[in-house]
Short mmCIF file of C-alpha atoms in Angstrom, two decimals:
data_model
loop_
_atom_site.label_atom_id
_atom_site.label_comp_id
_atom_site.label_asym_id
_atom_site.label_seq_id
_atom_site.Cartn_x
_atom_site.Cartn_y
_atom_site.Cartn_z
CA CYS A 638 0.00 0.00 0.00
CA SER A 639 2.85 2.36 0.85
CA GLU A 640 4.55 1.66 -2.50
CA ARG A 641 1.34 2.39 -4.41
CA THR A 642 1.04 5.70 -2.58
CA GLN A 643 4.61 6.74 -3.50
CA VAL A 644 4.07 5.79 -7.13
CA GLY A 645 0.89 7.86 -7.21
CA ASP A 646 2.67 10.87 -5.72
CA ARG A 647 5.43 10.63 -8.35
CA GLU A 648 2.92 10.46 -11.17
CA SER A 649 0.98 13.39 -9.73
CA GLY A 650 4.20 15.48 -9.45
CA GLN A 651 5.21 14.67 -13.00
CA GLU A 652 1.78 15.75 -14.23
CA ARG A 653 2.01 19.04 -12.37
CA LEU A 654 5.54 19.60 -13.70
CA ALA A 655 4.33 18.88 -17.22
CA GLN A 656 1.48 21.35 -16.73
CA CYS A 657 3.91 24.03 -15.53
CA GLN A 658 6.15 23.45 -18.52
CA ASP A 659 3.17 23.69 -20.84
CA GLN A 660 2.07 26.93 -19.20
CA SER A 661 5.63 28.36 -19.41
CA SER A 662 5.79 27.43 -23.07
CA ARG A 663 2.42 29.08 -23.72
CA HIS A 664 3.50 32.25 -21.84
CA ALA A 665 6.79 32.37 -23.78
CA ALA A 666 4.92 31.97 -27.04
CA GLU A 667 2.46 34.70 -26.05
CA LEU A 668 5.34 37.03 -25.11
CA ARG A 669 7.01 36.38 -28.46
CA ASP A 670 3.76 37.11 -30.25
CA PHE A 671 3.25 40.28 -28.21
CA LYS A 672 6.83 41.40 -28.92
CA ASN A 673 6.40 40.73 -32.63
CA LYS A 674 3.22 42.77 -32.63
CA MET A 675 4.74 45.68 -30.60
CA LEU A 676 7.99 46.08 -32.55
CA PRO A 677 6.29 47.52 -35.65
CA LEU A 678 4.20 49.79 -33.45
CA LEU A 679 7.33 51.03 -31.65
CA GLU A 680 9.01 51.69 -34.98
CA VAL A 681 5.99 53.68 -36.13
CA ALA A 682 5.95 55.61 -32.83
CA GLU A 683 9.68 56.42 -33.18
CA LYS A 684 9.16 57.68 -36.72
CA GLU A 685 6.24 59.82 -35.57
CA ARG A 686 8.34 61.24 -32.71
CA GLU A 687 11.14 62.17 -35.14
CA ALA A 688 8.57 63.76 -37.44
CA LEU A 689 7.15 65.77 -34.54
CA ARG A 690 10.64 66.84 -33.47
CA THR A 691 11.46 67.98 -37.00
CA GLU A 692 8.16 69.86 -37.19
CA ALA A 693 8.83 71.52 -33.83
CA ASP A 694 12.29 72.64 -35.02
CA THR A 695 10.74 74.00 -38.19
CA ILE A 696 8.09 75.90 -36.22
CA SER A 697 10.78 77.30 -33.90
CA GLY A 698 12.75 78.53 -36.90
CA ARG A 699 9.64 80.12 -38.38
CA VAL A 700 8.86 81.84 -35.08
CA ASP A 701 12.43 83.19 -34.92
CA ARG A 702 12.20 84.50 -38.49
CA LEU A 703 8.78 85.98 -37.74
CA GLU A 704 10.18 87.83 -34.72
CA ARG A 705 12.98 89.25 -36.86
CA GLU A 706 10.51 90.29 -39.54
CA VAL A 707 8.34 91.99 -36.93
CA ASP A 708 11.41 93.85 -35.63
CA TYR A 709 12.21 94.93 -39.16
CA LEU A 710 8.63 96.04 -39.87
CA GLU A 711 8.49 97.97 -36.61
CA THR A 712 11.69 99.73 -37.61
CA GLN A 713 10.38 100.48 -41.09
CA ASN A 714 6.92 101.53 -39.87
CA PRO A 715 7.17 102.82 -36.28
CA ALA A 716 4.02 103.17 -34.27
CA LEU A 717 2.30 106.50 -34.74
CA PRO A 718 2.49 107.62 -31.08
CA CYS A 719 6.28 107.24 -31.26
CA VAL A 720 6.77 109.18 -34.48
CA GLU A 721 8.63 112.46 -34.20
CA PHE A 722 9.13 114.99 -36.99
CA ASP A 723 12.12 117.17 -37.57
CA GLU A 724 11.75 120.70 -38.88
CA VAL A 725 14.27 120.09 -41.63
CA THR A 726 13.87 116.51 -42.81
CA GLY A 727 10.21 116.20 -41.75
CA GLY A 728 10.51 112.42 -41.80
CA PRO A 729 9.25 109.77 -39.40
CA GLY A 730 11.63 108.45 -36.80
CA THR A 731 13.68 111.66 -36.77
CA LYS A 732 14.74 112.82 -33.32
CA SER A 733 15.28 116.35 -31.98
CA LYS A 734 18.18 118.34 -33.42
CA GLY A 735 19.12 119.67 -30.00
CA ARG A 736 20.92 122.88 -29.13
CA ARG A 737 23.76 123.99 -31.38
CA ASN A 738 27.21 125.37 -30.53
CA GLU A 739 26.40 125.93 -26.85
CA LYS A 740 28.90 125.13 -24.13
CA TYR A 741 28.59 121.57 -22.88
CA ASP A 742 27.89 121.14 -19.17
CA MET A 743 29.89 118.15 -17.91
CA VAL A 744 27.88 115.56 -15.98
CA THR A 745 30.95 113.87 -14.46
CA ASP A 746 34.11 115.17 -12.78
CA CYS A 747 36.21 113.93 -15.70
CA GLY A 748 38.96 116.47 -16.35
CA TYR A 749 41.67 114.55 -18.20
CA THR A 750 43.27 114.92 -21.60
CA ILE A 751 45.83 112.90 -23.54
CA SER A 752 49.48 113.49 -22.72
CA GLN A 753 50.94 110.88 -25.07
CA VAL A 754 50.44 107.45 -26.59
CA ARG A 755 52.43 105.41 -24.08
CA SER A 756 52.63 102.05 -25.85
CA MET A 757 51.31 99.95 -28.71
CA LYS A 758 50.49 96.23 -28.76
CA ILE A 759 49.60 94.43 -31.99
CA LEU A 760 47.22 91.60 -31.13
CA LYS A 761 46.76 89.82 -34.46
CA ARG A 762 45.39 90.13 -37.98
CA PHE A 763 41.71 89.26 -38.38
CA GLY A 764 39.39 90.09 -41.24
CA GLY A 765 39.70 92.65 -43.99
CA PRO A 766 41.43 96.04 -44.16
CA ALA A 767 38.45 97.92 -42.61
CA GLY A 768 36.51 96.98 -39.51
CA LEU A 769 36.08 97.56 -35.80
CA TRP A 770 36.86 95.70 -32.60
CA THR A 771 35.99 96.84 -29.10
CA LYS A 772 34.80 96.05 -25.58
CA ASP A 773 31.66 97.30 -23.89
CA PRO A 774 32.91 100.04 -21.51
CA LEU A 775 29.80 99.52 -19.34
CA GLY A 776 29.64 95.74 -19.67
CA PRO A 777 30.23 93.40 -16.73
CA THR A 778 32.16 90.90 -18.88
CA GLU A 779 35.41 90.88 -20.83
CA LYS A 780 33.74 90.08 -24.15
CA ILE A 781 35.39 91.23 -27.35
CA TYR A 782 33.17 92.38 -30.22
CA VAL A 783 34.54 92.25 -33.76
CA LEU A 784 32.69 93.79 -36.73
CA ASP A 785 34.54 93.00 -39.93
CA GLY A 786 33.92 95.04 -43.06
CA THR A 787 32.09 98.24 -43.94
CA GLN A 788 28.85 96.51 -45.04
CA ASN A 789 28.05 93.39 -43.05
CA ASP A 790 25.30 92.01 -40.82
CA THR A 791 27.15 89.53 -38.57
CA ALA A 792 29.35 90.38 -35.57
CA PHE A 793 31.80 88.03 -33.84
CA VAL A 794 31.66 87.87 -30.04
CA PHE A 795 34.60 86.34 -28.15
CA PRO A 796 34.29 85.41 -24.44
CA ARG A 797 37.57 87.15 -23.57
CA LEU A 798 40.62 88.74 -25.16
CA ARG A 799 42.66 85.54 -24.83
CA ASP A 800 40.17 83.65 -27.01
CA PHE A 801 40.44 86.33 -29.67
CA THR A 802 44.24 86.01 -29.81
CA LEU A 803 44.16 82.26 -30.58
CA ALA A 804 45.20 81.06 -34.03
CA MET A 805 41.76 79.58 -34.72
CA ALA A 806 39.91 82.39 -32.98
CA ALA A 807 36.76 82.22 -35.10
CA ARG A 808 35.94 78.80 -33.62
CA LYS A 809 35.73 80.36 -30.15
CA ALA A 810 33.36 83.13 -31.25
CA SER A 811 29.61 83.27 -31.20
CA ARG A 812 27.90 85.14 -34.01
CA VAL A 813 25.27 87.85 -33.68
CA ARG A 814 23.33 88.76 -36.80
CA VAL A 815 21.64 92.15 -37.04
CA PRO A 816 18.37 92.64 -39.00
CA PHE A 817 20.04 94.78 -41.68
CA PRO A 818 23.68 95.58 -42.51
CA TRP A 819 25.69 98.37 -40.97
CA VAL A 820 27.49 100.91 -43.13
CA GLY A 821 31.06 102.08 -42.49
CA THR A 822 33.11 101.46 -39.35
CA GLY A 823 31.33 103.84 -36.97
CA GLN A 824 29.65 101.20 -34.81
CA LEU A 825 29.71 101.20 -31.00
CA VAL A 826 29.00 98.65 -28.25
CA TYR A 827 27.73 100.46 -25.17
CA GLY A 828 25.71 99.25 -22.18
CA GLY A 829 24.74 95.92 -23.75
CA PHE A 830 23.59 97.50 -27.02
CA LEU A 831 25.10 97.73 -30.47
CA TYR A 832 24.66 101.21 -31.92
CA TYR A 833 25.23 101.49 -35.64
CA ALA A 834 24.24 103.37 -38.78
CA ARG A 835 22.34 101.74 -41.62
CA ARG A 836 21.52 103.06 -45.03
CA PRO A 837 17.71 103.43 -45.31
CA PRO A 838 15.98 103.33 -48.69
CA GLY A 839 17.05 106.52 -50.41
CA GLY A 840 20.09 106.94 -48.13
CA PRO A 841 23.60 107.93 -49.26
CA GLY A 842 24.11 106.69 -52.78
CA GLY A 843 20.54 105.44 -53.04
CA GLY A 844 18.77 108.57 -54.24
CA GLY A 845 15.22 109.38 -53.26
CA GLU A 846 13.68 111.47 -50.53
CA LEU A 847 16.28 110.60 -47.86
CA GLU A 848 19.32 111.41 -49.98
CA ASN A 849 22.48 111.63 -47.82
CA THR A 850 20.79 110.61 -44.57
CA LEU A 851 21.43 107.63 -42.33
CA GLN A 852 19.37 105.79 -39.75
CA LEU A 853 20.78 105.07 -36.30
CA ILE A 854 19.92 101.65 -34.88
CA LYS A 855 19.97 100.56 -31.23
CA PHE A 856 20.26 96.76 -31.16
CA HIS A 857 19.94 94.69 -27.96
CA LEU A 858 22.80 92.19 -28.08
CA ALA A 859 21.34 89.72 -25.57
CA ASN A 860 17.76 89.69 -26.88
CA ARG A 861 18.89 90.28 -30.48
CA THR A 862 16.15 92.77 -31.17
CA VAL A 863 16.01 96.36 -32.36
CA VAL A 864 14.80 98.50 -29.46
CA ASP A 865 14.98 101.95 -31.08
CA SER A 866 15.95 103.75 -34.27
CA SER A 867 15.95 107.24 -35.71
CA VAL A 868 16.99 109.15 -38.80
CA PHE A 869 20.08 111.17 -37.87
CA PRO A 870 18.96 114.83 -37.80
CA ALA A 871 21.42 116.32 -40.25
CA GLU A 872 20.96 117.02 -43.94
CA GLY A 873 23.46 116.23 -46.68
CA LEU A 874 25.71 113.85 -44.74
CA ILE A 875 29.17 113.25 -46.18
CA PRO A 876 32.04 111.10 -44.84
CA PRO A 877 33.67 112.99 -41.95
CA TYR A 878 37.12 111.49 -42.65
CA SER A 879 38.58 111.92 -46.12
CA LEU A 880 40.71 108.78 -45.62
CA THR A 881 37.79 106.62 -44.43
CA THR A 882 35.16 107.30 -47.05
CA ASP A 883 32.78 104.42 -46.18
CA THR A 884 31.94 105.91 -42.77
CA TYR A 885 29.24 108.61 -42.59
CA ILE A 886 28.59 108.64 -38.81
CA ASP A 887 31.28 107.68 -36.31
CA LEU A 888 29.87 106.84 -32.87
CA ALA A 889 32.02 107.24 -29.76
CA ALA A 890 31.70 106.73 -26.00
CA ASP A 891 33.57 108.34 -23.14
CA GLU A 892 33.06 109.11 -19.48
CA GLU A 893 30.21 111.47 -20.43
CA GLY A 894 28.21 109.06 -22.58
CA LEU A 895 27.44 108.73 -26.29
CA TRP A 896 28.71 110.98 -29.09
CA ALA A 897 28.56 111.14 -32.89
CA VAL A 898 31.13 112.55 -35.31
CA TYR A 899 29.82 113.54 -38.74
CA ALA A 900 30.03 116.11 -41.54
CA THR A 901 27.56 117.77 -43.89
CA GLN A 902 27.57 119.44 -47.28
CA GLU A 903 26.75 122.75 -45.58
CA ASP A 904 30.36 122.90 -44.36
CA ASP A 905 32.23 120.22 -46.25
CA ARG A 906 35.60 121.25 -44.82
CA HIS A 907 35.12 120.63 -41.09
CA LEU A 908 33.80 117.98 -38.69
CA CYS A 909 30.68 118.25 -36.55
CA LEU A 910 30.13 116.74 -33.12
CA ALA A 911 26.83 115.73 -31.49
CA LYS A 912 25.92 114.51 -27.99
CA LEU A 913 23.35 111.71 -28.10
CA ASP A 914 21.00 110.27 -25.49
CA PRO A 915 21.89 106.54 -25.38
CA GLN A 916 18.39 105.66 -24.17
CA THR A 917 16.35 107.38 -26.87
CA LEU A 918 18.91 108.30 -29.57
CA ASP A 919 17.80 111.94 -29.22
CA THR A 920 20.38 114.51 -30.30
CA GLU A 921 20.92 116.71 -27.23
CA GLN A 922 23.56 119.15 -28.51
CA GLN A 923 25.55 119.78 -31.68
CA TRP A 924 28.78 121.65 -32.42
CA ASP A 925 30.61 122.87 -35.50
CA THR A 926 34.28 122.09 -34.80
CA PRO A 927 37.39 123.71 -36.31
CA CYS A 928 38.83 120.27 -37.13
CA PRO A 929 39.28 119.80 -40.90
CA ARG A 930 38.10 116.73 -42.81
CA GLU A 931 41.08 116.67 -45.14
CA ASN A 932 43.53 113.84 -44.30
CA ALA A 933 41.44 112.83 -41.26
CA GLU A 934 41.31 109.05 -40.76
CA ALA A 935 39.55 108.53 -37.40
CA ALA A 936 38.55 110.22 -34.15
CA PHE A 937 37.52 109.51 -30.57
CA VAL A 938 36.21 111.39 -27.52
CA ILE A 939 37.68 111.58 -24.00
CA CYS A 940 36.09 113.63 -21.20
CA GLY A 941 33.99 115.58 -23.67
CA THR A 942 36.93 116.41 -25.95
CA LEU A 943 37.06 115.29 -29.57
CA TYR A 944 40.48 114.13 -30.81
CA VAL A 945 40.95 113.81 -34.57
CA VAL A 946 43.72 111.63 -35.99
CA TYR A 947 45.29 112.66 -39.30
CA ASN A 948 47.44 110.85 -41.83
CA THR A 949 48.46 111.14 -45.45
CA ARG A 950 47.88 109.06 -48.53
CA PRO A 951 49.97 106.97 -49.01
CA ALA A 952 49.83 106.16 -45.30
CA SER A 953 52.52 107.60 -43.07
CA ARG A 954 52.75 108.21 -39.33
CA ALA A 955 49.39 109.14 -37.76
CA ARG A 956 49.08 112.08 -35.39
CA ILE A 957 46.40 113.88 -33.39
CA GLN A 958 46.44 117.31 -35.03
CA CYS A 959 43.13 118.77 -33.88
CA SER A 960 41.07 118.64 -30.69
CA PHE A 961 37.79 120.27 -29.72
CA ASP A 962 36.60 120.47 -26.11
CA ALA A 963 32.80 120.86 -26.03
CA SER A 964 32.98 122.15 -22.45
CA GLY A 965 35.55 124.82 -23.30
CA THR A 966 37.95 123.73 -20.54
CA LEU A 967 40.80 122.63 -22.80
CA THR A 968 41.97 125.26 -25.26
CA PRO A 969 43.72 124.20 -28.49
CA GLU A 970 46.93 125.90 -27.32
CA ARG A 971 47.17 123.63 -24.27
CA ALA A 972 46.23 120.41 -26.04
CA ALA A 973 48.97 117.87 -26.72
CA LEU A 974 49.33 116.60 -30.30
CA PRO A 975 50.93 113.17 -29.88
CA TYR A 976 52.06 110.84 -32.66
CA PHE A 977 51.01 107.22 -32.90
CA PRO A 978 53.77 104.59 -33.28
CA ARG A 979 54.47 103.65 -36.90
CA ARG A 980 52.15 100.92 -38.12
CA TYR A 981 50.88 99.27 -41.30
CA GLY A 982 48.52 101.71 -42.98
CA ALA A 983 45.73 104.00 -41.75
CA HIS A 984 43.26 103.55 -38.92
CA ALA A 985 39.86 102.37 -40.11
CA SER A 986 38.46 102.84 -36.58
CA LEU A 987 39.50 103.88 -33.07
CA ARG A 988 37.46 103.06 -29.97
CA TYR A 989 38.26 104.55 -26.57
CA ASN A 990 37.57 102.51 -23.43
CA PRO A 991 37.07 104.86 -20.44
CA ARG A 992 37.60 102.09 -17.86
CA GLU A 993 40.94 101.00 -19.32
CA ARG A 994 42.06 104.35 -20.75
CA GLN A 995 43.22 102.74 -23.95
CA LEU A 996 42.25 102.67 -27.61
CA TYR A 997 41.16 99.67 -29.67
CA ALA A 998 42.36 100.27 -33.22
CA TRP A 999 41.78 98.53 -36.57
CA ASP A 1000 44.68 99.18 -38.93
CA ASP A 1001 44.67 97.47 -42.35
CA GLY A 1002 43.24 94.28 -40.83
CA TYR A 1003 45.50 94.36 -37.75
CA GLN A 1004 43.96 94.76 -34.29
CA ILE A 1005 46.00 97.06 -32.06
CA VAL A 1006 45.76 98.30 -28.46
CA TYR A 1007 47.15 101.76 -27.64
CA LYS A 1008 47.72 102.59 -23.99
CA LEU A 1009 47.31 106.29 -23.24
CA GLU A 1010 49.05 108.49 -20.72
CA MET A 1011 46.72 111.15 -19.33
CA ARG A 1012 47.06 114.49 -17.54
CA LYS A 1013 44.68 117.05 -16.07
CA LYS A 1014 43.28 119.54 -18.55
CA GLU A 1015 44.43 122.46 -16.39
CA GLU A 1016 48.08 121.36 -16.42
CA GLU A 1017 50.53 123.00 -18.78
CA VAL A 1018 51.78 120.96 -21.73
#
């Protein structure tokens, strides 16, 4: 009886084991069937996800282009409440002409003038013969901004000076594209904005109603949008420097703020100076200077004083030969007229940095730093 019981238990265990194996086989087969059914669905889902991703990228690109087009249209057709008219040009977007030939009241205690050009350092050669490179004198970073050419719409931005000096510098730079090209080498980076002149329809060389006028643009470098613009309030603009004929308005910054150097057909022999409001681009004051245009190649402003650099063609040794103090503190008799060290050609641009008291120069494609030695305006030469 005991043996029959053991035999029965073995048979019962074998049957249960066989049932478990059958169930495992059925489950494995069902899993294989399920996997075979899901794989095509997963492939379809992956293709749909890629399609959605591509569509999202396309939409993002369209939105970005739409924003740029809206910025452009707003610049071309400013809102009516913001339109201002000038007595002379009578055009939209024209800001106030400001007071003319009045003494400038300094807003800072800046009272320095150039004593001499202390040293010169040639950084490298980047780009073409004409261009501009600079820092933001109000910026919290050490970024270097490079604008190559006299008609371009893309600026190079380097994280720091060291990156710009590398052999393959362009790989370290980010690129900022503006809505429409700049003209000349009169651009300026100031307070996080790029200020530059563009040629509007009918501008210099284009004929039409706005013959010999230029439009000033205020471009936000971080947001990459145009925040303000205006037609420069001067008729018959001509290049202020006879040796830099592609530049019609040369923007400058010093301890006092934003300035513009220009010239008009009304007096085609001398330079004019204007003080601008960096927030609104309004022209606050204007001056007719005694500085001649002939053989002028570039200029800059320090403590409210315009310094004009002259050269000859073919290029020789550059020298500051004329200065004009809008505040009347520095007379021409007490102004120093220093030479620049001998270089390659002629300056296409000079940008003064008030924090560093040095000039960023572009000379025939070479980028140069000039360190300046200063003295008080009241001191004797």
